[in-house]
Amino acid sequence: MQYSNILLSVSISYVKTRRESPIDVDDLLAEILLRLAPLPSSLPRASLVCARWRRIVTDPDFLRRFRAHHWKPLGVFLTSSQSGRRDLSFSFVSDPGDSIRHERFSVPPVRAGAGDDDYTWVFLGCRHGRVLLIDRNLHGYSYGHQMLVWNPVAAEHHLLYVPHFLDFGRHRSSVQGAVICASSHNHKVALVWNADNRAHACVYSSETGDWGDVVSTRVRRESGFIVIGFWNVMVGNSIYRLLFGIGSQLHMLEFDLGSQNLAVIQVPLPPDVYANHRGLYLTTLANGGGLSLIVMSANLEAQLWERTPDCDGAATARWMLRRTIELDKLLSLRPGFPECRRILGVEGDHNVMFVSTYRGVFMVHLESMQFEKIFETNPFSDGGTIHPFTTLYAPGTC
């Protein structure tokens, strides 16, 4: 904070005393302003210096970069499967202060399903300070009839009963969910699932206390099962997920929360681009926070493909390779040892990746290319994933 105040004071004096200088270059000035402290007063104060500063700090692209530069989760949820059970734990990566205790991040004692011994709460995701859980049968693949929207910081939870038309057990279909909060009091739950060669979606609103209508779209498949990807991103008012099992071509599912439109969209990349991938992740690294796709290789090389709409709109959008991120060089890893390198998760809304290496587990900000070690060793003895949790009004999000 003291450094940011000094930087701001020096910059103001420099602008007043020199009419022509390197700081007059917008790109350089923007890089300086990005490093202001993520306090509510920082950008408003900077906007009062002059018209140029005001234009830069109010630009949507600058604000997105400012949030990405300062974004840091309060902690991470760790999900793993141990002896047939699905475990969920939490670890702080930021100082929570005295007001938030670790005990708040234990799943509240709410009964799941018909019996505590037969069902468990399964993690579906977290966003905007809320965690979404669903009860699932431990002896099969069917889901139960309850969902939990949980606010750990406020020690609040909201139990939802799945209505009859979402009979996951009968269809034995996969279901994925996302929680979205418009304010600290209201939230929505967007569910997507597949059954009978169709993808379906439905939204619950805490304002109405009810589920909306089910919307559906046909999913053409060649053979096998259709799988809806777990990881999702939110671009504008739409939620995107990858679809697997349709054929050799990559597809994704787009659900517009405003228009309630559900669509299957083809990702027209050559199949050899992702033929031997080690992970496909949707992100918002495209210009202006648009939709993009990361294709991971075994040597921690990430190809970033960006969707660029043509003049006809998103229906004829093209995907272009923008850059390649060499994570092994970024993290100064020794050549070889690919078995010690694994992606544990990608938070696409804020473009953060969690990478397990022989040096520990790193949290990498893909936009700023900054990183920090959050674990000295991999916390999983087998397969597991990491999911960052941030409060609704965390620094840099307002």
mmCIF file of C-alpha atoms in Angstrom:
data_model
loop_
_atom_site.group_PDB
_atom_site.id
_atom_site.type_symbol
_atom_site.label_atom_id
_atom_site.label_comp_id
_atom_site.label_asym_id
_atom_site.label_seq_id
_atom_site.Cartn_x
_atom_site.Cartn_y
_atom_site.Cartn_z
ATOM 1 C CA MET A 1 0.000 0.000 0.000
ATOM 2 C CA GLN A 2 2.797 2.430 0.892
ATOM 3 C CA TYR A 3 4.594 1.594 -2.367
ATOM 4 C CA SER A 4 1.418 2.234 -4.387
ATOM 5 C CA ASN A 5 0.859 5.623 -2.736
ATOM 6 C CA ILE A 6 4.452 6.642 -3.463
ATOM 7 C CA LEU A 7 4.112 5.465 -7.051
ATOM 8 C CA LEU A 8 0.919 7.447 -7.524
ATOM 9 C CA SER A 9 2.414 10.616 -6.012
ATOM 10 C CA VAL A 10 5.563 10.390 -8.128
ATOM 11 C CA SER A 11 3.537 9.783 -11.290
ATOM 12 C CA ILE A 12 1.268 12.783 -10.599
ATOM 13 C CA SER A 13 4.272 15.059 -10.042
ATOM 14 C CA TYR A 14 5.954 13.739 -13.177
ATOM 15 C CA VAL A 15 2.913 14.462 -15.332
ATOM 16 C CA LYS A 16 2.622 18.001 -13.943
ATOM 17 C CA THR A 17 6.284 18.883 -14.529
ATOM 18 C CA ARG A 18 6.946 17.199 -17.875
ATOM 19 C CA ARG A 19 4.677 17.601 -20.908
ATOM 20 C CA GLU A 20 6.551 15.088 -23.083
ATOM 21 C CA SER A 21 8.046 11.999 -21.490
ATOM 22 C CA PRO A 22 7.980 8.184 -21.681
ATOM 23 C CA ILE A 23 5.025 8.182 -19.283
ATOM 24 C CA ASP A 24 2.914 9.843 -21.992
ATOM 25 C CA VAL A 25 2.867 6.516 -23.798
ATOM 26 C CA ASP A 26 -0.469 4.933 -22.919
ATOM 27 C CA ASP A 27 0.849 1.388 -22.740
ATOM 28 C CA LEU A 28 3.561 2.336 -20.247
ATOM 29 C CA LEU A 29 1.168 4.377 -18.147
ATOM 30 C CA ALA A 30 -1.337 1.519 -18.100
ATOM 31 C CA GLU A 31 1.388 -0.858 -16.859
ATOM 32 C CA ILE A 32 2.131 1.541 -13.995
ATOM 33 C CA LEU A 33 -1.517 1.997 -13.080
ATOM 34 C CA LEU A 34 -2.035 -1.782 -13.070
ATOM 35 C CA ARG A 35 0.233 -1.903 -10.025
ATOM 36 C CA LEU A 36 -1.871 0.389 -7.872
ATOM 37 C CA ALA A 37 -3.201 -1.263 -4.741
ATOM 38 C CA PRO A 38 -6.589 -3.011 -5.252
ATOM 39 C CA LEU A 39 -8.341 -0.585 -2.891
ATOM 40 C CA PRO A 40 -11.759 0.968 -3.622
ATOM 41 C CA SER A 41 -10.160 4.436 -3.712
ATOM 42 C CA SER A 42 -7.172 3.679 -5.980
ATOM 43 C CA LEU A 43 -8.720 3.927 -9.447
ATOM 44 C CA PRO A 44 -11.134 6.797 -8.599
ATOM 45 C CA ARG A 45 -8.194 8.836 -7.292
ATOM 46 C CA ALA A 46 -6.141 8.049 -10.382
ATOM 47 C CA SER A 47 -9.020 9.131 -12.640
ATOM 48 C CA LEU A 48 -8.904 12.637 -11.131
ATOM 49 C CA VAL A 49 -5.328 13.307 -12.310
ATOM 50 C CA CYS A 50 -6.202 14.142 -15.904
ATOM 51 C CA ALA A 51 -8.396 13.115 -18.837
ATOM 52 C CA ARG A 52 -5.834 10.598 -20.120
ATOM 53 C CA TRP A 53 -5.620 8.800 -16.785
ATOM 54 C CA ARG A 54 -9.416 8.783 -16.523
ATOM 55 C CA ARG A 55 -9.722 7.302 -20.021
ATOM 56 C CA ILE A 56 -7.240 4.521 -19.207
ATOM 57 C CA VAL A 57 -8.602 3.476 -15.789
ATOM 58 C CA THR A 58 -12.202 3.417 -17.017
ATOM 59 C CA ASP A 59 -11.431 1.360 -20.113
ATOM 60 C CA PRO A 60 -13.113 -2.097 -19.834
ATOM 61 C CA ASP A 61 -9.994 -3.889 -21.045
ATOM 62 C CA PHE A 62 -7.835 -2.132 -18.432
ATOM 63 C CA LEU A 63 -10.346 -2.972 -15.689
ATOM 64 C CA ARG A 64 -10.269 -6.632 -16.728
ATOM 65 C CA ARG A 65 -6.454 -6.631 -16.624
ATOM 66 C CA PHE A 66 -6.507 -4.834 -13.258
ATOM 67 C CA ARG A 67 -8.772 -7.517 -11.783
ATOM 68 C CA ALA A 68 -6.613 -10.288 -13.257
ATOM 69 C CA HIS A 69 -3.398 -8.698 -11.949
ATOM 70 C CA HIS A 70 -4.667 -8.494 -8.368
ATOM 71 C CA TRP A 71 -6.996 -11.476 -8.259
ATOM 72 C CA LYS A 72 -6.146 -14.007 -5.588
ATOM 73 C CA PRO A 73 -8.483 -16.588 -4.071
ATOM 74 C CA LEU A 74 -9.105 -16.854 -0.366
ATOM 75 C CA GLY A 75 -8.322 -20.553 -0.603
ATOM 76 C CA VAL A 76 -8.774 -23.705 -2.655
ATOM 77 C CA PHE A 77 -11.092 -26.689 -2.434
ATOM 78 C CA LEU A 78 -9.403 -30.047 -2.998
ATOM 79 C CA THR A 79 -11.470 -32.888 -4.440
ATOM 80 C CA SER A 80 -10.218 -36.476 -4.633
ATOM 81 C CA SER A 81 -11.421 -40.072 -4.604
ATOM 82 C CA GLN A 82 -10.088 -42.232 -1.796
ATOM 83 C CA SER A 83 -11.197 -45.859 -1.381
ATOM 84 C CA GLY A 84 -14.349 -45.272 -3.388
ATOM 85 C CA ARG A 85 -15.337 -42.187 -1.428
ATOM 86 C CA ARG A 86 -15.205 -38.636 -2.743
ATOM 87 C CA ASP A 87 -13.362 -36.387 -0.340
ATOM 88 C CA LEU A 88 -13.617 -32.601 -0.178
ATOM 89 C CA SER A 89 -11.219 -30.456 1.836
ATOM 90 C CA PHE A 90 -10.167 -26.812 1.952
ATOM 91 C CA SER A 91 -6.873 -24.967 2.362
ATOM 92 C CA PHE A 92 -6.255 -21.214 2.702
ATOM 93 C CA VAL A 93 -3.843 -19.555 0.275
ATOM 94 C CA SER A 94 -4.503 -15.992 1.519
ATOM 95 C CA ASP A 95 -4.554 -14.677 5.059
ATOM 96 C CA PRO A 96 -8.206 -14.871 6.153
ATOM 97 C CA GLY A 97 -7.691 -12.682 9.214
ATOM 98 C CA ASP A 98 -9.420 -13.366 12.491
ATOM 99 C CA SER A 99 -12.969 -13.128 11.129
ATOM 100 C CA ILE A 100 -12.925 -16.315 9.013
ATOM 101 C CA ARG A 101 -12.057 -19.616 10.642
ATOM 102 C CA HIS A 102 -11.149 -22.847 8.881
ATOM 103 C CA GLU A 103 -14.088 -24.665 10.496
ATOM 104 C CA ARG A 104 -16.473 -22.713 8.272
ATOM 105 C CA PHE A 105 -15.123 -24.567 5.247
ATOM 106 C CA SER A 106 -16.270 -27.986 6.423
ATOM 107 C CA VAL A 107 -19.420 -29.092 4.606
ATOM 108 C CA PRO A 108 -22.400 -28.270 6.872
ATOM 109 C CA PRO A 109 -24.059 -31.288 8.530
ATOM 110 C CA VAL A 110 -27.003 -31.539 6.149
ATOM 111 C CA ARG A 111 -28.322 -35.020 5.417
ATOM 112 C CA ALA A 112 -27.772 -36.091 1.812
ATOM 113 C CA GLY A 113 -30.159 -38.533 0.166
ATOM 114 C CA ALA A 114 -32.018 -41.410 1.714
ATOM 115 C CA GLY A 115 -29.251 -42.469 4.081
ATOM 116 C CA ASP A 116 -26.033 -40.972 5.323
ATOM 117 C CA ASP A 117 -24.172 -44.228 4.622
ATOM 118 C CA ASP A 118 -25.342 -44.494 1.020
ATOM 119 C CA TYR A 119 -24.987 -40.932 -0.199
ATOM 120 C CA THR A 120 -22.408 -38.194 -0.039
ATOM 121 C CA TRP A 121 -22.132 -34.576 -1.130
ATOM 122 C CA VAL A 122 -20.299 -34.195 -4.447
ATOM 123 C CA PHE A 123 -18.624 -30.940 -5.464
ATOM 124 C CA LEU A 124 -20.020 -29.371 -8.680
ATOM 125 C CA GLY A 125 -18.195 -26.035 -8.576
ATOM 126 C CA CYS A 126 -17.913 -22.649 -6.911
ATOM 127 C CA ARG A 127 -18.299 -19.078 -8.120
ATOM 128 C CA HIS A 128 -18.970 -15.674 -6.553
ATOM 129 C CA GLY A 129 -18.485 -16.917 -3.003
ATOM 130 C CA ARG A 130 -20.878 -19.858 -3.282
ATOM 131 C CA VAL A 131 -20.216 -23.604 -3.464
ATOM 132 C CA LEU A 132 -22.559 -25.993 -5.277
ATOM 133 C CA LEU A 133 -22.921 -29.602 -4.082
ATOM 134 C CA ILE A 134 -25.177 -32.492 -5.091
ATOM 135 C CA ASP A 135 -25.892 -35.770 -3.318
ATOM 136 C CA ARG A 136 -24.746 -38.873 -5.157
ATOM 137 C CA ASN A 137 -25.123 -42.607 -4.606
ATOM 138 C CA LEU A 138 -21.795 -44.149 -3.610
ATOM 139 C CA HIS A 139 -22.735 -47.583 -5.009
ATOM 140 C CA GLY A 140 -23.532 -46.444 -8.545
ATOM 141 C CA TYR A 141 -23.594 -43.475 -10.843
ATOM 142 C CA SER A 142 -27.040 -42.096 -10.067
ATOM 143 C CA TYR A 143 -27.652 -38.799 -8.325
ATOM 144 C CA GLY A 144 -30.113 -38.178 -5.545
ATOM 145 C CA HIS A 145 -32.694 -35.454 -5.219
ATOM 146 C CA GLN A 146 -30.963 -32.728 -3.218
ATOM 147 C CA MET A 147 -28.533 -29.936 -3.946
ATOM 148 C CA LEU A 148 -26.779 -27.561 -1.578
ATOM 149 C CA VAL A 149 -25.807 -23.934 -2.225
ATOM 150 C CA TRP A 150 -23.276 -23.109 0.465
ATOM 151 C CA ASN A 151 -21.749 -19.785 1.519
ATOM 152 C CA PRO A 152 -18.830 -20.764 3.792
ATOM 153 C CA VAL A 153 -17.795 -17.200 4.697
ATOM 154 C CA ALA A 154 -21.271 -16.286 5.935
ATOM 155 C CA ALA A 155 -21.834 -19.799 7.356
ATOM 156 C CA GLU A 156 -25.078 -20.083 5.376
ATOM 157 C CA HIS A 157 -26.496 -22.844 3.187
ATOM 158 C CA HIS A 158 -29.574 -23.306 1.055
ATOM 159 C CA LEU A 159 -30.981 -26.797 0.433
ATOM 160 C CA LEU A 160 -32.645 -27.347 -2.959
ATOM 161 C CA TYR A 161 -34.844 -30.283 -3.862
ATOM 162 C CA VAL A 162 -34.438 -31.483 -7.421
ATOM 163 C CA PRO A 163 -37.859 -31.513 -9.125
ATOM 164 C CA HIS A 164 -39.327 -34.613 -10.742
ATOM 165 C CA PHE A 165 -38.356 -33.688 -14.302
ATOM 166 C CA LEU A 166 -34.662 -33.838 -13.350
ATOM 167 C CA ASP A 167 -34.676 -37.600 -12.753
ATOM 168 C CA PHE A 168 -30.963 -38.218 -13.112
ATOM 169 C CA GLY A 169 -31.188 -41.680 -11.608
ATOM 170 C CA ARG A 170 -33.696 -42.922 -14.201
ATOM 171 C CA HIS A 171 -31.711 -41.628 -17.161
ATOM 172 C CA ARG A 172 -28.331 -42.456 -15.586
ATOM 173 C CA SER A 173 -27.060 -39.331 -17.223
ATOM 174 C CA SER A 174 -24.268 -36.972 -16.308
ATOM 175 C CA VAL A 175 -25.189 -33.683 -14.693
ATOM 176 C CA GLN A 176 -23.128 -30.557 -14.195
ATOM 177 C CA GLY A 177 -24.019 -27.368 -12.403
ATOM 178 C CA ALA A 178 -22.871 -23.794 -11.951
ATOM 179 C CA VAL A 179 -23.788 -21.263 -9.301
ATOM 180 C CA ILE A 180 -23.982 -17.560 -10.147
ATOM 181 C CA CYS A 181 -24.551 -14.672 -7.744
ATOM 182 C CA ALA A 182 -25.892 -11.318 -8.891
ATOM 183 C CA SER A 183 -25.581 -9.895 -5.359
ATOM 184 C CA SER A 184 -24.678 -10.969 -1.858
ATOM 185 C CA HIS A 185 -28.280 -12.102 -1.249
ATOM 186 C CA ASN A 186 -29.464 -13.620 -4.524
ATOM 187 C CA HIS A 187 -28.101 -16.541 -6.498
ATOM 188 C CA LYS A 188 -28.948 -18.795 -9.418
ATOM 189 C CA VAL A 189 -28.126 -22.425 -10.104
ATOM 190 C CA ALA A 190 -27.767 -23.464 -13.741
ATOM 191 C CA LEU A 191 -27.940 -27.211 -14.338
ATOM 192 C CA VAL A 192 -27.102 -28.998 -17.581
ATOM 193 C CA TRP A 193 -27.451 -32.715 -18.279
ATOM 194 C CA ASN A 194 -27.823 -35.106 -21.177
ATOM 195 C CA ALA A 195 -30.480 -37.770 -21.719
ATOM 196 C CA ASP A 196 -32.116 -39.414 -24.758
ATOM 197 C CA ASN A 197 -29.611 -37.864 -27.207
ATOM 198 C CA ARG A 198 -30.496 -34.377 -26.047
ATOM 199 C CA ALA A 199 -28.820 -31.832 -23.797
ATOM 200 C CA HIS A 200 -31.053 -30.138 -21.250
ATOM 201 C CA ALA A 201 -30.706 -27.081 -19.008
ATOM 202 C CA CYS A 202 -32.704 -25.517 -16.211
ATOM 203 C CA VAL A 203 -32.179 -22.579 -13.838
ATOM 204 C CA TYR A 204 -33.133 -22.140 -10.200
ATOM 205 C CA SER A 205 -33.522 -18.595 -8.855
ATOM 206 C CA SER A 206 -33.395 -17.771 -5.162
ATOM 207 C CA GLU A 207 -35.526 -14.683 -5.878
ATOM 208 C CA THR A 208 -38.496 -16.802 -7.008
ATOM 209 C CA GLY A 209 -37.586 -19.866 -4.973
ATOM 210 C CA ASP A 210 -38.395 -22.120 -7.914
ATOM 211 C CA TRP A 211 -36.973 -23.830 -10.997
ATOM 212 C CA GLY A 212 -37.646 -22.394 -14.431
ATOM 213 C CA ASP A 213 -38.609 -24.255 -17.585
ATOM 214 C CA VAL A 214 -36.382 -26.933 -19.054
ATOM 215 C CA VAL A 215 -34.764 -26.036 -22.386
ATOM 216 C CA SER A 216 -33.287 -28.702 -24.662
ATOM 217 C CA THR A 217 -31.271 -29.154 -27.831
ATOM 218 C CA ARG A 218 -30.446 -32.226 -29.884
ATOM 219 C CA VAL A 219 -26.944 -33.671 -29.609
ATOM 220 C CA ARG A 220 -25.879 -35.769 -32.582
ATOM 221 C CA ARG A 221 -23.447 -38.514 -31.676
ATOM 222 C CA GLU A 222 -21.662 -41.164 -33.656
ATOM 223 C CA SER A 223 -21.297 -43.783 -30.920
ATOM 224 C CA GLY A 224 -20.657 -44.240 -27.232
ATOM 225 C CA PHE A 225 -21.705 -41.828 -24.499
ATOM 226 C CA ILE A 226 -21.918 -38.064 -24.496
ATOM 227 C CA VAL A 227 -20.078 -36.461 -21.599
ATOM 228 C CA ILE A 228 -20.559 -32.852 -20.490
ATOM 229 C CA GLY A 229 -17.269 -31.365 -19.318
ATOM 230 C CA PHE A 230 -16.902 -30.400 -15.664
ATOM 231 C CA TRP A 231 -14.908 -27.182 -16.156
ATOM 232 C CA ASN A 232 -16.891 -24.175 -17.323
ATOM 233 C CA VAL A 233 -16.436 -20.469 -17.995
ATOM 234 C CA MET A 234 -18.843 -17.555 -17.945
ATOM 235 C CA VAL A 235 -18.550 -15.037 -20.786
ATOM 236 C CA GLY A 236 -21.076 -12.242 -20.591
ATOM 237 C CA ASN A 237 -24.364 -13.899 -19.669
ATOM 238 C CA SER A 238 -23.498 -17.314 -21.110
ATOM 239 C CA ILE A 239 -21.927 -20.412 -19.572
ATOM 240 C CA TYR A 240 -19.766 -22.648 -21.768
ATOM 241 C CA ARG A 241 -18.718 -26.293 -21.305
ATOM 242 C CA LEU A 242 -16.915 -28.733 -23.555
ATOM 243 C CA LEU A 243 -18.811 -31.745 -24.928
ATOM 244 C CA PHE A 244 -17.110 -35.105 -25.465
ATOM 245 C CA GLY A 245 -18.285 -38.196 -27.329
ATOM 246 C CA ILE A 246 -19.991 -36.554 -30.317
ATOM 247 C CA GLY A 247 -17.301 -37.554 -32.814
ATOM 248 C CA SER A 248 -13.828 -36.625 -33.935
ATOM 249 C CA GLN A 249 -14.699 -32.910 -33.977
ATOM 250 C CA LEU A 250 -14.647 -30.913 -30.758
ATOM 251 C CA HIS A 251 -17.905 -29.335 -29.554
ATOM 252 C CA MET A 252 -19.045 -27.187 -26.660
ATOM 253 C CA LEU A 253 -22.355 -26.406 -24.987
ATOM 254 C CA GLU A 254 -23.487 -22.780 -24.720
ATOM 255 C CA PHE A 255 -26.241 -21.818 -22.268
ATOM 256 C CA ASP A 256 -27.430 -18.198 -22.379
ATOM 257 C CA LEU A 257 -28.953 -17.358 -18.988
ATOM 258 C CA GLY A 258 -30.755 -14.312 -20.351
ATOM 259 C CA SER A 259 -32.473 -15.742 -23.416
ATOM 260 C CA GLN A 260 -32.602 -19.285 -21.940
ATOM 261 C CA ASN A 261 -31.125 -20.582 -25.181
ATOM 262 C CA LEU A 262 -29.143 -23.827 -25.209
ATOM 263 C CA ALA A 263 -26.955 -24.618 -28.218
ATOM 264 C CA VAL A 264 -24.288 -27.092 -29.309
ATOM 265 C CA ILE A 265 -21.429 -25.254 -31.028
ATOM 266 C CA GLN A 266 -18.695 -26.838 -33.094
ATOM 267 C CA VAL A 267 -15.079 -25.886 -32.397
ATOM 268 C CA PRO A 268 -13.598 -26.096 -35.906
ATOM 269 C CA LEU A 269 -10.032 -27.002 -35.010
ATOM 270 C CA PRO A 270 -8.073 -29.659 -36.918
ATOM 271 C CA PRO A 271 -8.362 -32.945 -34.952
ATOM 272 C CA ASP A 272 -4.570 -33.305 -34.881
ATOM 273 C CA VAL A 273 -4.399 -30.156 -32.713
ATOM 274 C CA TYR A 274 -5.868 -32.029 -29.752
ATOM 275 C CA ALA A 275 -5.362 -35.671 -30.811
ATOM 276 C CA ASN A 276 -2.846 -36.371 -28.013
ATOM 277 C CA HIS A 277 -3.821 -33.622 -25.606
ATOM 278 C CA ARG A 278 -3.282 -33.797 -21.847
ATOM 279 C CA GLY A 279 -6.199 -31.545 -21.042
ATOM 280 C CA LEU A 280 -8.634 -29.167 -22.740
ATOM 281 C CA TYR A 281 -9.762 -26.079 -20.826
ATOM 282 C CA LEU A 282 -12.020 -23.150 -21.709
ATOM 283 C CA THR A 283 -10.732 -19.768 -20.563
ATOM 284 C CA THR A 284 -11.370 -16.051 -21.087
ATOM 285 C CA LEU A 285 -7.890 -15.127 -22.298
ATOM 286 C CA ALA A 286 -9.140 -13.769 -25.639
ATOM 287 C CA ASN A 287 -9.120 -10.029 -26.263
ATOM 288 C CA GLY A 288 -11.699 -8.265 -24.122
ATOM 289 C CA GLY A 289 -12.243 -11.343 -21.954
ATOM 290 C CA GLY A 290 -13.675 -13.403 -24.807
ATOM 291 C CA LEU A 291 -13.848 -17.170 -25.106
ATOM 292 C CA SER A 292 -10.635 -19.136 -25.664
ATOM 293 C CA LEU A 293 -9.401 -22.716 -25.436
ATOM 294 C CA ILE A 294 -6.198 -24.115 -23.939
ATOM 295 C CA VAL A 295 -4.816 -27.368 -25.354
ATOM 296 C CA MET A 296 -2.250 -28.919 -23.010
ATOM 297 C CA SER A 297 0.567 -31.226 -24.094
ATOM 298 C CA ALA A 298 2.591 -33.672 -22.011
ATOM 299 C CA ASN A 299 5.530 -31.275 -21.640
ATOM 300 C CA LEU A 300 3.407 -28.511 -20.076
ATOM 301 C CA GLU A 301 3.101 -26.616 -23.323
ATOM 302 C CA ALA A 302 -0.223 -24.808 -23.586
ATOM 303 C CA GLN A 303 -1.585 -23.719 -26.944
ATOM 304 C CA LEU A 304 -4.006 -20.809 -26.640
ATOM 305 C CA TRP A 305 -6.751 -20.781 -29.280
ATOM 306 C CA GLU A 306 -9.000 -17.722 -29.431
ATOM 307 C CA ARG A 307 -12.505 -17.490 -30.836
ATOM 308 C CA THR A 308 -12.858 -14.503 -33.164
ATOM 309 C CA PRO A 309 -16.374 -13.832 -34.473
ATOM 310 C CA ASP A 310 -16.719 -13.102 -38.172
ATOM 311 C CA CYS A 311 -18.910 -10.312 -39.473
ATOM 312 C CA ASP A 312 -21.872 -12.703 -39.396
ATOM 313 C CA GLY A 313 -21.523 -13.231 -35.653
ATOM 314 C CA ALA A 314 -20.612 -16.101 -33.348
ATOM 315 C CA ALA A 315 -22.358 -18.685 -35.558
ATOM 316 C CA THR A 316 -19.503 -18.438 -38.062
ATOM 317 C CA ALA A 317 -16.753 -17.735 -35.545
ATOM 318 C CA ARG A 318 -13.200 -18.782 -36.341
ATOM 319 C CA TRP A 319 -10.622 -20.139 -33.922
ATOM 320 C CA MET A 320 -7.060 -18.874 -34.255
ATOM 321 C CA LEU A 321 -3.856 -19.898 -32.488
ATOM 322 C CA ARG A 322 -2.732 -16.789 -30.598
ATOM 323 C CA ARG A 323 0.273 -17.956 -28.606
ATOM 324 C CA THR A 324 1.969 -20.862 -26.878
ATOM 325 C CA ILE A 325 2.654 -20.793 -23.131
ATOM 326 C CA GLU A 326 5.701 -22.850 -22.083
ATOM 327 C CA LEU A 327 4.954 -23.546 -18.438
ATOM 328 C CA ASP A 328 8.099 -25.612 -17.927
ATOM 329 C CA LYS A 329 10.273 -22.600 -18.786
ATOM 330 C CA LEU A 330 8.082 -20.231 -16.775
ATOM 331 C CA LEU A 331 8.415 -22.425 -13.676
ATOM 332 C CA SER A 332 12.116 -23.189 -14.361
ATOM 333 C CA LEU A 333 11.588 -26.940 -14.482
ATOM 334 C CA ARG A 334 14.311 -29.376 -15.494
ATOM 335 C CA PRO A 335 13.853 -31.145 -18.845
ATOM 336 C CA GLY A 336 12.177 -34.525 -18.684
ATOM 337 C CA PHE A 337 10.217 -36.031 -15.770
ATOM 338 C CA PRO A 338 6.806 -35.592 -17.484
ATOM 339 C CA GLU A 339 5.264 -38.020 -14.993
ATOM 340 C CA CYS A 340 5.846 -35.425 -12.242
ATOM 341 C CA ARG A 341 3.887 -32.717 -14.060
ATOM 342 C CA ARG A 342 0.135 -32.518 -14.032
ATOM 343 C CA ILE A 343 -2.597 -29.891 -14.366
ATOM 344 C CA LEU A 344 -4.782 -29.994 -11.250
ATOM 345 C CA GLY A 345 -7.318 -27.438 -12.407
ATOM 346 C CA VAL A 346 -8.051 -24.329 -14.445
ATOM 347 C CA GLU A 347 -10.303 -21.494 -13.306
ATOM 348 C CA GLY A 348 -11.365 -20.065 -16.658
ATOM 349 C CA ASP A 349 -13.224 -16.985 -15.425
ATOM 350 C CA HIS A 350 -10.009 -15.512 -14.027
ATOM 351 C CA ASN A 351 -7.537 -17.566 -16.106
ATOM 352 C CA VAL A 352 -5.703 -19.255 -13.260
ATOM 353 C CA MET A 353 -4.062 -22.677 -13.641
ATOM 354 C CA PHE A 354 -2.848 -25.039 -10.913
ATOM 355 C CA VAL A 355 0.213 -27.068 -11.888
ATOM 356 C CA SER A 356 1.714 -29.959 -9.938
ATOM 357 C CA THR A 357 5.482 -30.449 -10.386
ATOM 358 C CA TYR A 358 8.380 -32.043 -8.523
ATOM 359 C CA ARG A 359 9.005 -28.591 -7.028
ATOM 360 C CA GLY A 360 5.513 -28.289 -5.586
ATOM 361 C CA VAL A 361 2.083 -27.060 -6.698
ATOM 362 C CA PHE A 362 1.983 -23.648 -8.389
ATOM 363 C CA MET A 363 -0.856 -21.239 -9.011
ATOM 364 C CA VAL A 364 -0.164 -19.572 -12.380
ATOM 365 C CA HIS A 365 -1.963 -16.426 -13.544
ATOM 366 C CA LEU A 366 -2.053 -17.002 -17.281
ATOM 367 C CA GLU A 367 -2.755 -13.375 -18.164
ATOM 368 C CA SER A 368 0.024 -11.716 -16.167
ATOM 369 C CA MET A 369 2.263 -14.854 -16.244
ATOM 370 C CA GLN A 370 2.900 -14.427 -12.532
ATOM 371 C CA PHE A 371 2.937 -17.486 -10.294
ATOM 372 C CA GLU A 372 3.340 -18.575 -6.707
ATOM 373 C CA LYS A 373 3.818 -21.866 -4.909
ATOM 374 C CA ILE A 374 0.790 -22.834 -2.810
ATOM 375 C CA PHE A 375 1.885 -26.349 -1.735
ATOM 376 C CA GLU A 376 5.358 -27.760 -1.226
ATOM 377 C CA THR A 377 4.173 -31.189 -2.386
ATOM 378 C CA ASN A 378 1.178 -32.535 -4.278
ATOM 379 C CA PRO A 379 -1.664 -32.929 -1.735
ATOM 380 C CA PHE A 380 -3.114 -35.917 -3.634
ATOM 381 C CA SER A 381 -1.905 -39.500 -3.432
ATOM 382 C CA ASP A 382 -3.996 -40.263 -6.513
ATOM 383 C CA GLY A 383 -6.032 -38.200 -8.972
ATOM 384 C CA GLY A 384 -7.438 -34.961 -7.613
ATOM 385 C CA THR A 385 -8.431 -31.454 -8.630
ATOM 386 C CA ILE A 386 -8.084 -27.936 -7.212
ATOM 387 C CA HIS A 387 -10.808 -25.292 -7.319
ATOM 388 C CA PRO A 388 -10.131 -21.707 -6.160
ATOM 389 C CA PHE A 389 -12.642 -20.053 -3.856
ATOM 390 C CA THR A 390 -13.036 -16.304 -3.643
ATOM 391 C CA THR A 391 -15.583 -14.200 -1.812
ATOM 392 C CA LEU A 392 -18.152 -12.214 -3.767
ATOM 393 C CA TYR A 393 -16.405 -8.912 -3.048
ATOM 394 C CA ALA A 394 -12.762 -9.965 -2.951
ATOM 395 C CA PRO A 395 -10.103 -7.305 -3.678
ATOM 396 C CA GLY A 396 -9.991 -6.436 -7.325
ATOM 397 C CA THR A 397 -13.474 -7.759 -8.170
ATOM 398 C CA CYS A 398 -15.480 -4.591 -7.663
#
